[in-house]
Amino acid sequence: MIPQPQPQALKRDDLIRRSQDRCRSCDVRALSICDGQPEESLLRLAAISTPLHAPPRAVLIEEGEPAQHVFTVTAGMVKAFKLMPDGRRQIVGFLTTGDFLGLATADRYGYSVESVSSAALCRFSRGQLEALFDDFPGLERRLRQKASHELAEAQDLMLLLGRKTAQERIATFLLRLRRRLEEIGAPCDPLPLPMSRAEIADYLGLTTETVSRAFTHLRRAGLIAAGTGDASVLDLVGLRRLADGD
Amino acid sequence: MIPQPQPQALKRDDLIRRSQDRCRSCDVRALSICDGQPEESLLRLAAISTPLHAPPRAVLIEEGEPAQHVFTVTAGMVKAFKLMPDGRRQIVGFLTTGDFLGLATADRYGYSVESVSSAALCRFSRGQLEALFDDFPGLERRLRQKASHELAEAQDLMLLLGRKTAQERIATFLLRLRRRLEEIGAPCDPLPLPMSRAEIADYLGLTTETVSRAFTHLRRAGLIAAGTGDASVLDLVGLRRLADGD
DNA sequence: CGTGGAATTGACACCCGTCAATGACTGTGG
DNA sequence: CCACAGTCATTGACGGGTGTCAATTCCACG
């Protein structure tokens, strides 16, 4: 996909050392699967990792393809989504710094992934990663914890999709995004919204028009101040009350 | 909850041996986390497991309570659900033989669990189970795989809740239930539906009336034959086409 | 300053939710 | 054995929230 120049002069050991340096200085280590791992485990992880950079709207994974790789998002934002034959789309997650891509994966990808903004990722071969589990059980534990966490978030989203009104969905969406950005130490006032209204709609089970109207309602109600590419939470308590349904 | 007679004559070792026998003869071993585990791992699992039997509509877990236990369902069916303050309910999963309960759990349960039909479960202390992971990494791997699988199913449900029509939801629901029953080797023609219309509605993000009407439509279209407590798939291909949206 | 896509807003339609009545089934007590 | 009540499923009438279609505005970019 993204061709990498491979000068013959660089030997395999050099490449490995180079990735190790890159990982050692990685500023998202504390957020990703690397957190809390012993030094040796990191070195081995580094040796099998490939850094990727994706421009906005780049295709990273296509649903149904053999799942050879897993990824860690190190910067920017990507979306994972499912398509129906007639074009209906459900975005099952927006992933950002520290998120792991591929937890839900069997032998084939269950969703497509595209970048929202420009994004950076670390790619791992699934086989090589799973081979590391034998030597470094902490890695597998970390992945299981990430999977548990994602499952809990998925269940929150089910409640949203199955039972919440449009305004409640937008309120919940904004609060969740805010919390996530806080977790990774990103600025969240105003809250950046790198995704389009259409993407928000396909995440929340709505249409762009309904998303737009819901934003307007929240703005008129004094809960938020909304621009096109960002939003500010004005009344956190009120927004929470709305999001949770009374 | 369910008092267990504890004659003083039975010493701890006897109790352990008794659970080991119970597990060794357990007829759902191949379906649960026990599948593929070495003998020693099973013995240790057996030692920390407690069998439970629940009548229909029994409360097993309450959302927000400290998560001290995890469970394996060995028979019957239970539902996991989230409630909103005003009573809106989203069932995030129906669990049956072989399903693991507690994968999505942090320090507190993220959902309530109640039995649908009468059900049997194996209960484990979370702490004791996680302590086993150090000695038996295969257990942790098995749990991670279960979590991955559940995550993929959760994403399927997101597509359903966010984008499918009532009839497509019912069709998808019937096909998924059928596949699950096939997996565990249960009879699925006719397909038993132990849950009420209200429970189906709260799983699919609908109302009981809409569920009822959708069943009627599918029956009139010749895709299924539906009774109250079961349904037969008459036109598998047609039902699949409807479920997947053309 | 002009252009094109995205976002917003409005009018209208429709699917599904709400409310209500009827029917089917189960268990209970006479 | 039957009458009865209670729960659940079904069906109908109606209304509302959201989708659909269309027009307008906004904004980024050339």
mmCIF file of C-alpha atoms (C1' of nucleotides) in Angstrom, chain B residues 165-166 205-207 209-210 213, chain C residues 15-20 24-25:
data_model
loop_
_atom_site.group_PDB
_atom_site.id
_atom_site.type_symbol
_atom_site.label_atom_id
_atom_site.label_comp_id
_atom_site.label_asym_id
_atom_site.label_seq_id
_atom_site.Cartn_x
_atom_site.Cartn_y
_atom_site.Cartn_z
ATOM 1 C CA THR B 165 -35.804 -2.250 9.849
ATOM 2 C CA ALA B 166 -38.055 -4.119 12.249
ATOM 3 C CA GLY B 205 -34.579 -1.924 20.086
ATOM 4 C CA LEU B 206 -38.300 -2.275 19.302
ATOM 5 C CA THR B 207 -41.621 -2.540 21.153
ATOM 6 C CA GLU B 209 -46.248 -4.530 19.294
ATOM 7 C CA THR B 210 -43.718 -3.987 16.531
ATOM 8 C CA ARG B 213 -46.333 -7.235 13.734
ATOM 9 C "C1'" DC C 15 -42.165 3.671 10.055
ATOM 10 C "C1'" DC C 16 -42.604 2.688 14.456
ATOM 11 C "C1'" DG C 17 -44.207 3.987 19.217
ATOM 12 C "C1'" DT C 18 -48.299 4.813 22.017
ATOM 13 C "C1'" DC C 19 -52.703 3.762 23.582
ATOM 14 C "C1'" DA C 20 -56.493 0.764 23.651
ATOM 15 C "C1'" DA C 24 -55.101 -16.870 23.629
ATOM 16 C "C1'" DC C 25 -53.216 -19.292 27.268
#
